Coordinates of C-alpha atoms and ligand atoms in Angstrom, one line a residue:
X95 CA 27.0 13.3 90.1
X96 CA 30.4 14.4 88.5
X97 CA 30.0 17.9 87.4
X98 CA 31.3 19.7 84.3
X99 CA 33.9 21.7 83.0
X100 CA 33.7 25.3 84.5
X101 CA 34.4 27.3 81.2
X102 CA 32.3 30.4 81.1
X103 CA 30.1 27.5 77.6
X104 CA 30.6 25.1 79.3
X105 CA 29.3 25.6 83.1
X106 CA 26.4 25.9 85.4
X107 CA 24.9 28.8 84.2
X108 CA 24.8 30.0 87.9
X109 CA 28.4 30.0 88.2
X110 CA 28.5 31.2 83.6
X111 CA 26.3 34.3 84.7
X112 CA 28.1 35.5 87.6
X113 CA 31.4 35.6 85.5
X114 CA 29.4 37.4 83.1
X115 CA 28.6 39.8 84.9
X116 CA 31.3 40.2 86.4
X117 CA 33.2 40.6 83.1
X118 CA 36.3 38.9 83.7
X119 CA 38.7 39.0 81.1
X120 CA 38.2 35.6 79.9
X121 CA 34.9 35.8 79.8
X122 CA 34.3 38.5 78.8
X123 CA 35.2 38.4 74.9
X124 CA 32.4 34.6 74.7
X125 CA 30.1 37.4 76.1
X126 CA 30.2 39.2 73.2
X127 CA 29.8 37.1 71.0
X128 CA 26.8 35.4 72.3
X129 CA 23.7 37.4 73.2
X130 CA 21.5 34.8 74.0
X131 CA 23.6 33.3 76.5
X132 CA 22.4 36.0 78.7
X133 CA 19.4 35.9 77.9
X134 CA 18.4 32.6 77.9
X135 CA 20.6 33.0 81.5
X136 CA 17.4 35.1 82.0
X137 CA 15.0 32.7 80.8
X138 CA 14.4 29.0 83.3
X139 CA 12.6 29.0 86.1
X140 CA 13.0 26.8 88.3
X141 CA 17.2 27.5 86.7
X142 CA 17.8 23.4 86.3
X143 CA 20.4 20.9 87.7
X144 CA 23.1 21.1 85.1
X145 CA 22.5 23.4 81.4
X146 CA 25.7 23.7 79.1
X147 CA 25.0 26.4 76.9
X148 CA 26.3 26.2 73.5
X149 CA 26.5 29.2 70.7
X150 CA 23.8 28.7 67.4
X151 CA 20.1 28.1 67.9
X152 CA 17.4 25.9 66.5
X153 CA 15.1 27.4 64.0
X154 CA 10.9 25.9 64.8
X155 CA 9.7 26.1 61.1
X156 CA 6.7 25.3 60.0
X157 CA 8.8 21.9 58.6
X158 CA 9.9 21.1 62.0
X159 CA 7.7 17.5 62.9
X160 CA 8.0 16.3 66.4
X161 CA 8.5 12.5 66.3
X162 CA 8.3 9.7 69.5
X163 CA 8.3 6.4 69.3
X164 CA 5.6 5.5 71.5
X165 CA 3.1 7.5 72.1
X166 CA 0.5 6.3 74.9
X167 CA -1.9 8.6 75.4
X168 CA -0.5 10.0 78.9
X169 CA 2.6 11.3 76.5
X170 CA 0.3 11.8 73.9
X171 CA -1.7 14.3 75.9
X172 CA 1.4 16.4 76.5
X173 CA 2.4 16.4 73.2
X174 CA -1.2 17.5 71.7
X175 CA -0.7 20.2 74.4
X176 CA 2.6 21.2 74.0
X177 CA 1.7 21.3 69.6
X178 CA -2.2 23.4 70.5
X179 CA -0.3 25.6 71.9
X180 CA 2.3 26.5 69.6
X181 CA 0.1 25.3 66.3
X182 CA -2.4 28.8 68.2
X183 CA 1.4 31.5 68.6
X184 CA 3.1 30.5 66.0
X185 CA 1.1 29.6 62.9
X186 CA 3.1 26.0 62.3
X187 CA 1.1 22.8 62.0
X188 CA 4.0 20.2 64.0
X189 CA 2.9 16.8 62.6
X190 CA 3.6 14.7 64.5
X191 CA 5.1 11.3 64.3
X192 CA 5.0 8.1 65.7
X193 CA 8.5 6.2 64.4
X194 CA 12.1 5.2 65.4
X195 CA 14.2 6.5 62.5
X196 CA 14.4 10.3 62.1
X197 CA 15.3 12.5 59.0
X198 CA 18.6 14.5 59.4
X199 CA 17.3 17.5 60.4
X200 CA 14.7 20.2 61.5
X201 CA 12.7 17.9 64.6
X202 CA 12.1 17.6 68.7
X203 CA 12.4 13.8 69.3
X204 CA 10.8 13.2 72.7
X205 CA 12.5 9.6 73.9
X206 CA 10.4 7.6 76.9
X207 CA 14.3 5.2 78.0
X208 CA 13.4 1.4 78.4
X209 CA 15.0 1.1 81.5
X210 CA 15.4 3.7 84.3
X211 CA 17.6 6.2 84.9
X212 CA 19.4 7.1 88.0
X213 CA 19.8 9.9 87.7
X214 CA 17.0 11.4 85.8
X215 CA 14.8 9.4 88.0
X216 CA 11.3 9.3 88.2
X217 CA 11.0 13.7 86.7
X218 CA 13.9 14.0 85.5
X219 CA 15.1 14.9 81.4
X220 CA 17.5 16.1 79.5
X221 CA 17.3 18.5 76.6
X222 CA 20.4 18.3 73.8
X223 CA 18.9 21.0 71.4
X224 CA 21.4 21.8 67.9
X225 CA 21.0 24.1 64.6
X226 CA 19.8 20.4 63.1
X227 CA 16.6 18.9 65.9
X228 CA 15.5 19.1 69.6
X229 CA 16.4 16.0 71.4
X230 CA 14.8 15.0 74.9
X231 CA 14.7 11.6 76.7
X232 CA 13.5 11.2 80.5
X233 CA 13.0 7.5 81.6
X234 CA 9.3 8.9 82.7
X235 CA 6.4 10.6 80.7
X236 CA 6.3 12.5 83.3
X237 CA 9.6 13.9 82.9
X238 CA 8.8 14.5 79.2
X239 CA 6.4 16.5 79.9
X240 CA 8.2 18.8 82.5
X241 CA 10.8 18.3 79.8
X242 CA 8.3 20.5 77.2
X243 CA 8.3 23.2 79.9
X244 CA 11.4 24.1 79.8
X245 CA 10.9 24.4 76.2
X246 CA 8.6 26.1 76.4
X247 CA 10.2 28.8 78.5
X248 CA 13.0 28.5 76.2
X249 CA 11.2 29.5 73.3
X250 CA 10.2 33.4 72.7
X251 CA 7.1 34.5 75.6
X252 CA 5.3 35.5 71.9
X253 CA 5.1 31.0 72.2
X254 CA 2.4 31.6 74.7
X255 CA 0.6 33.4 73.1
X256 CA -3.4 33.5 71.7
X257 CA -2.9 33.9 68.3
X258 CA -0.6 33.7 65.6
X259 CA 2.8 36.2 65.4
X260 CA 4.7 37.1 63.1
X261 CA 8.3 35.7 63.8
X262 CA 11.2 33.5 64.4
X263 CA 10.7 31.3 66.3
X264 CA 14.7 30.5 67.1
X265 CA 15.9 27.9 70.4
X266 CA 18.9 29.1 71.9
X267 CA 21.0 25.5 71.5
X268 CA 22.2 23.7 74.6
X269 CA 22.0 20.5 76.8
X270 CA 19.5 21.3 80.0
X271 CA 20.0 17.3 82.5
X272 CA 16.8 18.8 85.2
X273 CA 16.2 16.9 87.8
X274 CA 14.1 18.4 90.7
X275 CA 14.8 18.5 94.5
X276 CA 12.5 17.6 96.4
X277 CA 9.2 15.7 94.3
X278 CA 5.9 17.5 96.3
X279 CA 6.0 21.2 95.0
X280 CA 3.3 22.8 95.5
X281 CA 0.4 25.4 95.8
X282 CA -2.9 25.2 98.1
X283 CA -5.6 27.2 96.9
X284 CA -8.4 28.3 99.7
X285 CA -11.7 27.6 97.9
X286 CA -13.8 28.1 101.3
X287 CA -13.4 31.2 101.8
X288 CA -14.2 32.2 98.6
X289 CA -15.5 29.9 95.8
X290 CA -13.3 29.2 92.8
X291 CA -15.1 28.3 89.5
X292 CA -13.8 24.6 87.7
X293 CA -12.8 27.5 85.5
X294 CA -10.3 29.5 87.6
X295 CA -8.6 26.6 89.4
X296 CA -7.8 25.5 85.8
X297 CA -6.8 28.7 84.8
X298 CA -4.3 28.7 88.3
X299 CA -3.4 24.8 87.2
X300 CA -2.7 26.5 84.4
X301 CA 0.4 28.8 86.6
X302 CA 1.2 26.0 88.1
X303 CA 2.6 23.7 85.2
X304 CA 4.3 26.6 83.2
X305 CA 7.0 26.1 86.2
X306 CA 7.0 22.1 86.9
X307 CA 4.6 21.9 90.3
X308 CA 3.7 18.7 91.6
X309 CA 0.6 19.2 93.9
X310 CA -2.6 21.5 93.6
X311 CA -4.1 21.1 98.2
X312 CA -7.7 22.2 97.8
X313 CA -8.9 23.3 100.8
X314 CA -12.8 22.4 100.2
X315 CA -14.8 23.9 103.7
X316 CA -14.6 25.8 106.8
X317 CA -16.7 27.9 108.8
X318 CA -17.4 30.1 105.4
X319 CA -18.5 27.2 103.1
X320 CA -19.4 23.4 102.3
X321 CA -17.5 23.6 98.0
X322 CA -17.7 19.3 97.9
X323 CA -20.9 17.3 97.2
X324 CA -21.0 14.8 99.5
X325 CA -23.8 12.8 98.2
X326 CA -24.8 11.1 101.5
X327 CA -24.6 14.7 103.8
X328 CA -26.5 16.4 100.7
X329 CA -27.0 19.7 102.8
X330 CA -23.9 20.2 103.2
X331 CA -24.0 21.7 100.1
X332 CA -27.5 23.1 99.9
X333 CA -27.2 24.8 103.2
X334 CA -23.3 25.6 103.6
X335 CA -22.2 26.2 100.6
X336 CA -24.8 28.9 99.6
X337 CA -22.5 31.5 100.7
X338 CA -18.7 32.6 101.2
X339 CA -16.8 35.8 103.4
X340 CA -18.5 38.3 102.6
X341 CA -22.1 37.7 102.0
X342 CA -21.3 36.1 98.4
X343 CA -23.4 33.6 96.8
X344 CA -20.3 30.8 97.6
X345 CA -21.0 27.7 95.0
X346 CA -19.6 24.5 95.3
X347 CA -17.8 21.7 92.9
X348 CA -20.5 18.5 92.5
X349 CA -19.0 15.4 92.4
X350 CA -18.4 15.5 88.8
X351 CA -17.1 18.8 88.9
X352 CA -14.2 18.0 91.3
X353 CA -13.8 15.1 88.9
X354 CA -12.9 17.6 86.0
X355 CA -10.5 19.5 87.8
X356 CA -8.6 16.1 88.7
X357 CA -8.7 15.0 85.3
X358 CA -7.5 19.3 83.9
X359 CA -4.7 18.4 86.5
X360 CA -3.9 15.0 86.3
X361 CA -3.6 16.4 82.4
X362 CA -0.3 18.6 83.6
X363 CA 0.8 15.7 86.4
X364 CA -1.0 17.3 88.8
X365 CA -2.3 15.5 91.8
X366 CA -5.1 16.6 93.8
X367 CA -5.0 16.7 97.3
X368 CA -8.5 16.9 99.1
X369 CA -8.3 19.0 101.9
X370 CA -11.2 18.8 104.5
X371 CA -10.9 21.0 107.8
X372 CA -11.7 19.2 111.2
X373 CA -12.3 19.0 113.9
X374 CA -12.3 22.8 114.0
X375 CA -13.0 25.5 110.6
X376 CA -16.4 23.6 111.0
X377 CA -19.1 26.0 110.1
X378 CA -20.3 25.6 107.6
X379 CA -21.0 21.8 108.2
X380 CA -22.4 22.8 111.6
X381 CA -24.8 25.2 109.6
X382 CA -26.0 22.3 107.6
X383 CA -26.9 19.2 110.4
X384 CA -28.2 20.4 113.7
X385 CA -27.1 16.8 115.1
X386 CA -23.6 17.3 114.5
X387 CA -24.2 20.2 117.6
X388 CA -23.5 19.5 121.0
X389 CA -26.9 21.1 121.5
X390 CA -28.1 19.8 118.9
X391 CA -28.7 23.7 117.1
X392 CA -27.5 24.7 113.9
X393 CA -25.6 27.2 113.4
X394 CA -26.0 30.8 112.0
X395 CA -24.6 29.6 108.2
X396 CA -20.5 32.8 109.2
X397 CA -19.5 34.8 106.1
X398 CA -16.4 37.4 108.7
X399 CA -12.9 36.5 109.3
X400 CA -12.7 35.0 112.6
X401 CA -10.6 31.6 112.7
X402 CA -10.0 28.9 115.5
X403 CA -14.7 29.7 117.1
X404 CA -15.9 26.7 115.4
X405 CA -15.3 22.8 116.6
X406 CA -17.8 19.4 115.4
X407 CA -18.8 17.9 118.7
X408 CA -16.7 15.4 120.2
X409 CA -18.8 13.7 122.1
X410 CA -21.3 12.1 119.7
X411 CA -20.6 9.1 117.1
X412 CA -22.8 10.7 114.6
X413 CA -19.6 13.0 114.2
X414 CA -17.6 10.1 113.1
X415 CA -20.2 8.3 111.4
X416 CA -20.1 11.9 109.1
X417 CA -16.2 11.8 109.2
X418 CA -16.4 8.7 107.9
X419 CA -18.7 9.2 104.9
X420 CA -17.0 12.3 104.2
X421 CA -13.6 11.5 104.0
X422 CA -14.8 7.6 102.1
X423 CA -16.7 9.8 99.6
X424 CA -13.7 11.9 98.8
X425 CA -11.3 9.1 99.2
X426 CA -13.8 7.0 96.7
X427 CA -13.3 10.7 93.8
X428 CA -8.9 11.5 94.8
X429 CA -6.6 9.3 92.9
X430 CA -4.1 10.8 94.6
X431 CA -2.4 9.3 97.2
X432 CA -2.8 12.0 99.5
X433 CA -6.1 13.2 101.7
X434 CA -5.8 16.1 103.9
X435 CA -8.0 15.8 107.3
X436 CA -6.4 20.2 108.3
X437 CA -6.3 19.5 112.0
X438 CA -5.4 23.2 112.6
X439 CA -7.0 26.2 114.8
X440 CA -9.4 23.6 116.6
X441 CA -9.6 26.3 119.9
X442 CA -12.6 24.9 121.5
X443 CA -11.0 21.3 121.6
X444 CA -9.5 20.3 124.8
X445 CA -6.3 19.0 123.7
X446 CA -7.0 15.1 124.6
X447 CA -10.1 15.5 123.1
X448 CA -8.6 16.5 119.7
X449 CA -6.1 13.8 119.7
X450 CA -8.6 11.3 120.1
X451 CA -10.2 12.6 117.4
X452 CA -7.3 12.6 115.7
X453 CA -6.3 9.5 116.0
X454 CA -9.6 7.7 115.2
X455 CA -10.3 10.2 111.7
X456 CA -6.5 9.0 110.8
X457 CA -7.2 5.2 111.3
X458 CA -9.9 6.0 108.4
X459 CA -7.5 7.4 106.0
X460 CA -5.9 4.8 106.3
X461 CA -8.6 1.9 105.6
X462 CA -9.3 4.2 103.1
X463 CA -5.9 3.8 101.0
X464 CA -5.1 7.1 101.6
X465 CA -1.8 8.6 103.4
X466 CA -3.1 11.7 106.3
X467 CA -1.2 14.7 105.7
X468 CA -2.4 17.2 108.4
X469 CA -1.7 20.9 109.7
X470 CA 1.2 21.1 112.3
X471 CA -0.7 21.2 115.4
X472 CA -1.7 16.8 114.2
X473 CA 2.0 15.7 115.3
X474 CA 0.7 16.2 119.0
X475 CA -1.1 13.1 118.2
X476 CA -0.3 9.4 116.9
X477 CA 2.0 10.5 113.9
X478 CA 4.8 7.8 112.3
X479 CA 6.5 7.7 108.9
X480 CA 3.1 6.9 107.0
X481 CA 2.0 10.6 108.1
X482 CA 2.9 14.2 106.9
X483 CA 2.2 16.9 108.7
X484 CA 2.6 20.3 106.8
X485 CA 4.6 22.9 109.4
X486 CA 3.1 25.9 109.2
X487 CA 3.5 28.3 112.3
X488 CA 5.0 26.1 115.1
X489 CA 7.8 25.3 115.4
X490 CA 7.2 22.7 118.2
X491 CA 4.7 21.5 116.8
X492 CA 7.5 20.2 113.6
X493 CA 9.7 19.4 115.8
X494 CA 8.1 16.6 117.2
X495 CA 6.8 15.5 113.9
X496 CA 10.2 15.0 113.4
X497 CA 11.0 12.9 116.8
X498 CA 7.9 10.6 116.0
X499 CA 9.4 10.4 111.8
X500 CA 6.2 11.8 110.1
X501 CA 7.4 13.6 107.2
X502 CA 7.3 17.1 106.6
X503 CA 5.7 19.7 104.1
X504 CA 7.3 23.0 104.3
X505 CA 4.5 25.6 104.4
X506 CA 5.7 27.9 107.1
X507 CA 3.8 31.5 106.9
X508 CA 6.4 34.3 106.8
X509 CA 7.4 32.6 103.8
X510 CA 5.3 30.6 101.6
X511 CA 1.4 32.1 102.6
X512 CA 0.5 34.0 99.5
X513 CA -2.1 35.4 100.6
X514 CA 0.1 38.3 103.3
X515 CA 0.6 41.0 101.3
X516 CA 3.7 42.2 99.0
X517 CA 4.3 45.5 100.8
X518 CA 2.7 48.1 103.7
X519 CA 1.4 50.0 100.6
X520 CA -0.9 46.8 99.4
X521 CA -4.2 46.5 100.3
X522 CA -4.8 43.5 98.2
X523 CA -4.2 40.5 101.3
X524 CA -4.7 39.8 104.5
X525 CA -5.5 42.5 107.0
X526 CA -3.4 41.1 109.7
X527 CA 0.0 43.3 109.6
X528 CA 3.1 40.4 108.9
X529 CA 3.8 40.9 105.2
X530 CA 5.8 38.6 102.0
X531 CA 8.4 40.1 99.9
X532 CA 9.1 39.2 96.6
X533 CA 13.0 38.3 97.3
X534 CA 11.9 36.8 101.2
X535 CA 9.2 34.7 99.0
X536 CA 12.1 33.5 98.1
X537 CA 15.1 33.9 99.9
X538 CA 15.2 30.9 101.7
X539 CA 15.3 26.8 102.3
X540 CA 14.0 24.6 104.4
X541 CA 17.2 22.9 105.9
X542 CA 17.8 26.7 107.5
X543 CA 14.2 26.5 109.3
X544 CA 14.0 23.5 111.5
X545 CA 17.2 22.3 113.7
X546 CA 18.1 18.6 113.1
X547 CA 16.0 18.5 110.1
X548 CA 17.2 16.9 106.5
X549 CA 16.6 16.8 103.2
X550 CA 15.5 13.4 103.5
X551 CA 12.9 14.0 106.8
X552 CA 11.3 17.1 103.9
X553 CA 8.0 15.4 101.4
X554 CA 8.6 19.4 100.2
X555 CA 7.2 22.6 99.5
X556 CA 3.3 24.3 99.8
X557 CA 3.1 27.4 99.1
X558 CA -0.7 28.2 100.6
X559 CA -3.5 30.9 99.1
X560 CA -5.9 31.6 102.2
X561 CA -8.6 33.6 100.8
X562 CA -10.3 36.1 103.2
X563 CA -9.1 38.5 101.5
X564 CA -9.0 37.3 97.6
X565 CA -12.1 37.3 95.6
X566 CA -11.5 36.2 92.0
X567 CA -9.1 34.4 90.3
X568 CA -7.8 37.6 89.2
X569 CA -7.3 38.6 92.9
X570 CA -4.9 34.9 92.9
X571 CA -3.2 35.3 90.3
X572 CA -1.9 39.2 91.3
X573 CA -1.0 36.6 95.3
X574 CA 0.5 34.7 93.8
X575 CA 2.4 35.7 90.7
X576 CA 5.3 36.0 91.6
X577 CA 5.9 35.3 94.9
X578 CA 5.6 30.9 93.3
X579 CA 7.5 30.4 91.2
X580 CA 10.4 31.1 93.5
X581 CA 8.7 29.0 96.2
X582 CA 9.4 26.4 92.5
X583 CA 12.8 27.0 92.3
X584 CA 13.0 25.9 96.5
X585 CA 11.5 22.7 95.5
X586 CA 12.7 22.5 92.5
X587 CA 16.9 23.5 92.3
X588 CA 19.9 22.8 94.8
X589 CA 19.8 25.8 97.2
X590 CA 23.8 26.5 95.9
X591 CA 22.9 27.4 92.2
X592 CA 19.9 29.6 93.4
X593 CA 20.9 33.3 94.1
X594 CA 18.7 36.1 94.4
X595 CA 20.3 38.4 92.2
X596 CA 20.6 36.3 89.8
X597 CA 16.6 35.0 90.2
X598 CA 15.4 38.3 90.2
X599 CA 16.7 38.7 86.5
X600 CA 15.5 35.4 85.1
X601 CA 11.9 36.3 87.1
X602 CA 11.6 40.5 84.6
X603 CA 12.5 37.8 82.0
X604 CA 9.2 36.0 82.8
X605 CA 7.2 39.1 82.1
X606 CA 6.4 39.2 79.0
X607 CA 5.4 36.0 79.0
X608 CA 2.3 36.6 81.5
X609 CA 1.3 39.3 79.4
X610 CA 1.4 36.7 76.1
X611 CA -1.0 34.6 79.2
X612 CA -2.7 37.7 80.2
X613 CA -1.4 37.2 83.6
X614 CA -2.8 39.9 86.9
X615 CA 0.9 40.1 88.0
X616 CA 2.3 42.3 91.2
X617 CA 5.4 44.5 89.7
X618 CA 7.5 44.1 92.3
X619 CA 9.9 47.1 92.9
X620 CA 12.3 44.5 93.8
X621 CA 13.1 43.2 89.9
X622 CA 14.4 45.1 88.0
X623 CA 11.1 44.2 84.6
Ligands
LIG202 C1 -3.3 27.9 108.5 O1 -3.0 28.5 108.2 N1 -4.1 27.8 110.1 C2 -3.2 26.1 108.5

């Protein structure tokens, strides 16, 4: 991509900001004349590929109209969400019209390009904001959705308010051309250790969509609970969902609930990745059906936090019937391309039996038309270019996956695990002594973590939130925000455009937005809020 003029007003925002911060002679006058520049530079997360700032504002008013040339149902849903948010906080009607004929000013136009754009690709977009109008283009509806998230972030934070706010609604004039680095930018929510209601999951999806995340991996089963209705094995939920860590009442998603989550996520261009963890982490299933145990005796339900003690009985054919039924039902409910089989910490299973099991399960997933994802332990099995290995713990496993041409999702525990405590004075989070502050969760790059890994080997990045010690959405928000924003930026923006000093200021500018959104965020002392 050809770069643009490096003057202060026409530069990458990172460079410009650096120059402003250094108060260089050539830029300081412009900076004084342009109070919006610094404000703007502190607003966007993830930082866009290219941004060119100008010196004016577009004012959103009661007369502003939204124009689209081709209002498909997907685009209509994105526009509806945007307009609903704007109406709530600005009180403006924001009429939506479908026409090619634009007025001379006072509009926001959204145009789906008629032919693919090699630069914008599947998820990119371009925004031009002048004093007269906001003009947006993308090659896909996904790109248009992301452009609207950027527009939200460019507006005053009060745009997130649930009630009408009396104020000016100025948007700085600029050009943004933006494309993501990775197309898989994800979060994982463990709804097994503690159950999260449909509304709580929707809330997590809302937070993810503002920062352009693409996939929500739901860890649906574990020792402490089975959270998804399986019609052919009903005791998985009638028994296996009846508790959670600490002995609470647990819960599960009916198949209808699960579809509701999928639809809600889909309307925000987030794909649900279901995980059924096996052969370990299966005590809830073993407590529900005696026949899945080698000794034929059902296990007790488990509400503690140990790991690695449970496993399906790999010597029984009924285990494979069970797994096949579960994969078939969950795959049929899931429109996304991925099916996560877990595969982690099966510590009581003999290595050769583990490999045999993963190989069989891989074929089952494939026969349901899905692509298998597994935690990095699965790299010892027969994985290849069709499979995806989620690197969380062992570099040797990630290396094996690389050697076998499997794609990698990066979730290194010490950089991405949102259940880790922020610091030693905070009690919320994992009980073990690994800490992850907001800076450490931002200041890393996947290319630096694994010998020989190339951009092309990486599907993306995912931040898991395990919930042994996180019991509801408010606590989940505290663990995720702000660290999840750093993960979103690593996954979207180029490494050369990222640096902590600039990022922490942009993060600080999110505070007001968090407050309008009523987010329970962690007030890191590392960030100049
Ligand atoms: C894991 O943290 N057991 C994947």
